[in-house]
mmCIF file of N, CA and C in Angstrom:
data_model
loop_
_atom_site.group_PDB
_atom_site.id
_atom_site.type_symbol
_atom_site.label_atom_id
_atom_site.label_comp_id
_atom_site.label_asym_id
_atom_site.label_seq_id
_atom_site.Cartn_x
_atom_site.Cartn_y
_atom_site.Cartn_z
ATOM 1 N N ASP A 1 0.845 -1.170 0.000
ATOM 2 C CA ASP A 1 0.000 0.000 0.000
ATOM 3 C C ASP A 1 0.893 1.237 0.000
ATOM 4 N N TRP A 2 1.174 1.759 -1.173
ATOM 5 C CA TRP A 2 2.151 2.843 -1.310
ATOM 6 C C TRP A 2 1.644 4.174 -0.785
ATOM 7 N N VAL A 3 0.334 4.406 -0.726
ATOM 8 C CA VAL A 3 -0.191 5.645 -0.141
ATOM 9 C C VAL A 3 0.053 5.623 1.367
ATOM 10 N N LYS A 4 -0.270 4.513 2.005
ATOM 11 C CA LYS A 4 -0.035 4.379 3.443
ATOM 12 C C LYS A 4 1.458 4.498 3.751
ATOM 13 N N LEU A 5 2.284 3.903 2.919
ATOM 14 C CA LEU A 5 3.724 3.987 3.107
ATOM 15 C C LEU A 5 4.196 5.444 3.051
ATOM 16 N N ALA A 6 3.687 6.206 2.094
ATOM 17 C CA ALA A 6 4.071 7.618 1.965
ATOM 18 C C ALA A 6 3.667 8.406 3.210
ATOM 19 N N VAL A 7 2.451 8.196 3.683
ATOM 20 C CA VAL A 7 1.962 8.898 4.870
ATOM 21 C C VAL A 7 2.794 8.505 6.089
ATOM 22 N N THR A 8 3.060 7.228 6.234
ATOM 23 C CA THR A 8 3.843 6.740 7.371
ATOM 24 C C THR A 8 5.251 7.307 7.350
ATOM 25 N N ARG A 9 5.881 7.289 6.198
ATOM 26 C CA ARG A 9 7.254 7.831 6.080
ATOM 27 C C ARG A 9 7.279 9.322 6.347
ATOM 28 N N ALA A 10 6.274 10.054 5.836
ATOM 29 C CA ALA A 10 6.209 11.498 6.073
ATOM 30 C C ALA A 10 6.090 11.789 7.568
ATOM 31 N N ARG A 11 5.270 11.003 8.240
ATOM 32 C CA ARG A 11 5.079 11.204 9.679
ATOM 33 C C ARG A 11 6.349 10.864 10.461
ATOM 34 N N LEU A 12 6.934 9.713 10.178
ATOM 35 C CA LEU A 12 8.117 9.285 10.927
ATOM 36 C C LEU A 12 9.327 10.179 10.693
ATOM 37 N N SER A 13 9.478 10.667 9.469
ATOM 38 C CA SER A 13 10.660 11.465 9.136
ATOM 39 C C SER A 13 10.410 12.965 9.216
ATOM 40 N N ARG A 14 9.132 13.342 9.410
ATOM 41 C CA ARG A 14 8.767 14.773 9.419
ATOM 42 C C ARG A 14 9.252 15.450 8.146
ATOM 43 N N THR A 15 9.023 14.765 7.039
ATOM 44 C CA THR A 15 9.470 15.212 5.720
ATOM 45 C C THR A 15 8.262 15.320 4.793
ATOM 46 N N PRO A 16 8.201 16.361 3.953
ATOM 47 C CA PRO A 16 7.099 16.446 2.993
ATOM 48 C C PRO A 16 7.115 15.256 2.032
ATOM 49 N N ALA A 17 5.923 14.825 1.652
ATOM 50 C CA ALA A 17 5.771 13.762 0.653
ATOM 51 C C ALA A 17 5.037 14.348 -0.547
ATOM 52 N N VAL A 18 5.562 14.073 -1.722
ATOM 53 C CA VAL A 18 4.989 14.629 -2.948
ATOM 54 C C VAL A 18 4.612 13.494 -3.900
ATOM 55 N N PHE A 19 3.326 13.429 -4.240
ATOM 56 C CA PHE A 19 2.843 12.509 -5.267
ATOM 57 C C PHE A 19 3.070 13.182 -6.619
ATOM 58 N N TRP A 20 3.820 12.538 -7.483
ATOM 59 C CA TRP A 20 4.136 13.069 -8.806
ATOM 60 C C TRP A 20 3.066 12.582 -9.782
ATOM 61 N N LEU A 21 1.999 13.345 -9.938
ATOM 62 C CA LEU A 21 0.888 12.922 -10.801
ATOM 63 C C LEU A 21 0.391 14.092 -11.637
ATOM 64 N N ASP A 22 0.162 13.827 -12.906
ATOM 65 C CA ASP A 22 -0.279 14.848 -13.852
ATOM 66 C C ASP A 22 -1.669 14.493 -14.373
ATOM 67 N N GLU A 23 -2.658 15.340 -14.064
ATOM 68 C CA GLU A 23 -4.036 15.078 -14.501
ATOM 69 C C GLU A 23 -4.180 14.999 -16.020
ATOM 70 N N LYS A 24 -3.220 15.524 -16.757
ATOM 71 C CA LYS A 24 -3.291 15.502 -18.221
ATOM 72 C C LYS A 24 -2.957 14.124 -18.793
ATOM 73 N N ARG A 25 -2.362 13.270 -17.979
ATOM 74 C CA ARG A 25 -2.012 11.919 -18.423
ATOM 75 C C ARG A 25 -3.088 10.950 -17.967
ATOM 76 N N ALA A 26 -3.585 10.134 -18.876
ATOM 77 C CA ALA A 26 -4.697 9.219 -18.576
ATOM 78 C C ALA A 26 -4.382 8.296 -17.401
ATOM 79 N N HIS A 27 -3.212 7.685 -17.417
ATOM 80 C CA HIS A 27 -2.840 6.776 -16.332
ATOM 81 C C HIS A 27 -2.774 7.519 -15.003
ATOM 82 N N ASP A 28 -2.163 8.685 -15.008
ATOM 83 C CA ASP A 28 -2.058 9.471 -13.780
ATOM 84 C C ASP A 28 -3.436 9.883 -13.257
ATOM 85 N N ARG A 29 -4.367 10.189 -14.144
ATOM 86 C CA ARG A 29 -5.735 10.531 -13.725
ATOM 87 C C ARG A 29 -6.369 9.389 -12.952
ATOM 88 N N GLU A 30 -6.152 8.176 -13.439
ATOM 89 C CA GLU A 30 -6.699 6.998 -12.761
ATOM 90 C C GLU A 30 -6.057 6.823 -11.386
ATOM 91 N N VAL A 31 -4.759 6.976 -11.320
ATOM 92 C CA VAL A 31 -4.044 6.845 -10.052
ATOM 93 C C VAL A 31 -4.453 7.981 -9.114
ATOM 94 N N LEU A 32 -4.551 9.189 -9.647
ATOM 95 C CA LEU A 32 -4.922 10.354 -8.851
ATOM 96 C C LEU A 32 -6.302 10.189 -8.221
ATOM 97 N N ALA A 33 -7.225 9.624 -8.948
ATOM 98 C CA ALA A 33 -8.565 9.373 -8.394
ATOM 99 C C ALA A 33 -8.471 8.459 -7.178
ATOM 100 N N LYS A 34 -7.626 7.460 -7.264
ATOM 101 C CA LYS A 34 -7.452 6.546 -6.139
ATOM 102 C C LYS A 34 -6.766 7.233 -4.962
ATOM 103 N N VAL A 35 -5.762 8.051 -5.267
ATOM 104 C CA VAL A 35 -5.058 8.777 -4.209
ATOM 105 C C VAL A 35 -6.025 9.726 -3.499
ATOM 106 N N ARG A 36 -6.804 10.469 -4.263
ATOM 107 C CA ARG A 36 -7.761 11.411 -3.663
ATOM 108 C C ARG A 36 -8.831 10.695 -2.844
ATOM 109 N N ASN A 37 -9.156 9.501 -3.210
ATOM 110 C CA ASN A 37 -10.133 8.716 -2.473
ATOM 111 C C ASN A 37 -9.525 8.117 -1.199
ATOM 112 N N TYR A 38 -8.305 7.641 -1.300
ATOM 113 C CA TYR A 38 -7.676 6.894 -0.215
ATOM 114 C C TYR A 38 -6.927 7.777 0.783
ATOM 115 N N LEU A 39 -6.325 8.861 0.314
ATOM 116 C CA LEU A 39 -5.520 9.715 1.176
ATOM 117 C C LEU A 39 -6.302 10.243 2.383
ATOM 118 N N PRO A 40 -7.543 10.687 2.207
ATOM 119 C CA PRO A 40 -8.295 11.208 3.373
ATOM 120 C C PRO A 40 -8.633 10.149 4.429
ATOM 121 N N THR A 41 -8.408 8.886 4.143
ATOM 122 C CA THR A 41 -8.674 7.849 5.144
ATOM 123 C C THR A 41 -7.539 7.762 6.177
ATOM 124 N N HIS A 42 -6.479 8.519 5.950
ATOM 125 C CA HIS A 42 -5.324 8.539 6.850
ATOM 126 C C HIS A 42 -5.322 9.823 7.668
ATOM 127 N N ASP A 43 -4.687 9.762 8.814
ATOM 128 C CA ASP A 43 -4.511 10.953 9.649
ATOM 129 C C ASP A 43 -3.390 11.785 9.033
ATOM 130 N N LEU A 44 -3.749 12.920 8.458
ATOM 131 C CA LEU A 44 -2.775 13.771 7.784
ATOM 132 C C LEU A 44 -2.409 14.996 8.617
ATOM 133 N N ALA A 45 -2.903 15.060 9.840
ATOM 134 C CA ALA A 45 -2.650 16.214 10.701
ATOM 135 C C ALA A 45 -1.153 16.447 10.871
ATOM 136 N N GLY A 46 -0.728 17.664 10.609
ATOM 137 C CA GLY A 46 0.669 18.031 10.785
ATOM 138 C C GLY A 46 1.601 17.591 9.676
ATOM 139 N N LEU A 47 1.047 16.957 8.639
ATOM 140 C CA LEU A 47 1.885 16.469 7.538
ATOM 141 C C LEU A 47 1.813 17.408 6.341
ATOM 142 N N ASP A 48 2.893 17.432 5.577
ATOM 143 C CA ASP A 48 2.926 18.178 4.318
ATOM 144 C C ASP A 48 2.867 17.143 3.198
ATOM 145 N N ILE A 49 1.660 16.874 2.714
ATOM 146 C CA ILE A 49 1.430 15.913 1.639
ATOM 147 C C ILE A 49 0.920 16.701 0.441
ATOM 148 N N ARG A 50 1.602 16.583 -0.683
ATOM 149 C CA ARG A 50 1.235 17.332 -1.882
ATOM 150 C C ARG A 50 1.045 16.397 -3.067
ATOM 151 N N VAL A 51 0.152 16.814 -3.966
ATOM 152 C CA VAL A 51 -0.018 16.135 -5.246
ATOM 153 C C VAL A 51 0.313 17.187 -6.294
ATOM 154 N N LEU A 52 1.393 16.957 -7.032
ATOM 155 C CA LEU A 52 1.871 17.943 -8.002
ATOM 156 C C LEU A 52 2.199 17.276 -9.335
ATOM 157 N N PRO A 53 1.997 18.007 -10.435
ATOM 158 C CA PRO A 53 2.474 17.489 -11.724
ATOM 159 C C PRO A 53 3.998 17.369 -11.673
ATOM 160 N N PRO A 54 4.575 16.501 -12.481
ATOM 161 C CA PRO A 54 6.019 16.247 -12.410
ATOM 162 C C PRO A 54 6.910 17.492 -12.441
ATOM 163 N N ALA A 55 6.630 18.457 -13.296
ATOM 164 C CA ALA A 55 7.491 19.650 -13.360
ATOM 165 C C ALA A 55 7.463 20.416 -12.038
ATOM 166 N N GLU A 56 6.285 20.565 -11.457
ATOM 167 C CA GLU A 56 6.174 21.266 -10.173
ATOM 168 C C GLU A 56 6.781 20.449 -9.037
ATOM 169 N N ALA A 57 6.571 19.141 -9.078
ATOM 170 C CA ALA A 57 7.152 18.266 -8.059
ATOM 171 C C ALA A 57 8.675 18.319 -8.113
ATOM 172 N N CYS A 58 9.206 18.343 -9.317
ATOM 173 C CA CYS A 58 10.652 18.428 -9.505
ATOM 174 C C CYS A 58 11.175 19.761 -8.966
ATOM 175 N N ARG A 59 10.509 20.844 -9.309
ATOM 176 C CA ARG A 59 10.908 22.177 -8.843
ATOM 177 C C ARG A 59 10.896 22.231 -7.305
ATOM 178 N N PHE A 60 9.799 21.758 -6.702
ATOM 179 C CA PHE A 60 9.680 21.744 -5.247
ATOM 180 C C PHE A 60 10.826 20.935 -4.624
ATOM 181 N N SER A 61 11.065 19.748 -5.169
ATOM 182 C CA SER A 61 12.119 18.875 -4.636
ATOM 183 C C SER A 61 13.496 19.512 -4.782
ATOM 184 N N LEU A 62 13.765 20.096 -5.949
ATOM 185 C CA LEU A 62 15.077 20.717 -6.177
ATOM 186 C C LEU A 62 15.304 21.921 -5.277
ATOM 187 N N GLU A 63 14.260 22.705 -5.047
ATOM 188 C CA GLU A 63 14.391 23.843 -4.130
ATOM 189 C C GLU A 63 14.770 23.367 -2.732
ATOM 190 N N ARG A 64 14.232 22.228 -2.330
ATOM 191 C CA ARG A 64 14.569 21.664 -1.021
ATOM 192 C C ARG A 64 15.976 21.070 -1.034
ATOM 193 N N ILE A 65 16.350 20.443 -2.134
ATOM 194 C CA ILE A 65 17.679 19.825 -2.228
ATOM 195 C C ILE A 65 18.781 20.858 -2.047
ATOM 196 N N VAL A 66 18.660 22.003 -2.704
ATOM 197 C CA VAL A 66 19.714 23.022 -2.595
ATOM 198 C C VAL A 66 19.820 23.570 -1.174
ATOM 199 N N LYS A 67 18.765 23.392 -0.386
ATOM 200 C CA LYS A 67 18.799 23.804 1.021
ATOM 201 C C LYS A 67 19.270 22.661 1.928
ATOM 202 N N GLY A 68 19.579 21.513 1.315
ATOM 203 C CA GLY A 68 20.023 20.352 2.083
ATOM 204 C C GLY A 68 18.873 19.603 2.751
ATOM 205 N N LEU A 69 17.654 19.768 2.245
ATOM 206 C CA LEU A 69 16.470 19.141 2.834
ATOM 207 C C LEU A 69 16.010 17.940 2.020
ATOM 208 N N ASP A 70 15.412 16.976 2.691
ATOM 209 C CA ASP A 70 14.881 15.778 2.036
ATOM 210 C C ASP A 70 13.426 15.989 1.617
ATOM 211 N N THR A 71 13.016 15.218 0.641
ATOM 212 C CA THR A 71 11.630 15.186 0.186
ATOM 213 C C THR A 71 11.313 13.740 -0.195
ATOM 214 N N ILE A 72 10.142 13.283 0.178
ATOM 215 C CA ILE A 72 9.724 11.932 -0.185
ATOM 216 C C ILE A 72 8.985 12.022 -1.508
ATOM 217 N N SER A 73 9.490 11.353 -2.522
ATOM 218 C CA SER A 73 8.847 11.317 -3.839
ATOM 219 C C SER A 73 7.965 10.089 -3.911
ATOM 220 N N VAL A 74 6.694 10.308 -4.237
ATOM 221 C CA VAL A 74 5.723 9.211 -4.306
ATOM 222 C C VAL A 74 5.210 9.127 -5.728
ATOM 223 N N THR A 75 5.576 8.051 -6.426
ATOM 224 C CA THR A 75 5.164 7.924 -7.823
ATOM 225 C C THR A 75 4.133 6.825 -8.016
ATOM 226 N N GLY A 76 4.100 5.844 -7.161
ATOM 227 C CA GLY A 76 3.153 4.749 -7.298
ATOM 228 C C GLY A 76 3.498 3.785 -8.422
ATOM 229 N N ASN A 77 4.656 3.969 -9.014
ATOM 230 C CA ASN A 77 5.075 3.084 -10.112
ATOM 231 C C ASN A 77 5.922 1.956 -9.594
#
């Protein structure tokens, strides 16, 4: 269960988790529907969980990297 894994890792490491999903891609739309359905079943209080298209997810991650910060990348692949 990769959604639960992402939430658990974000909580344990206190690190943002980013789902790399693009609504313009058919496969990603299907996965995104599942993520949007399943994610709210978890306790997300205090967590930074984002769903971003790949370019934005990459930008967010790189901005954190140059600051020496970690980011959890969640692709579901």
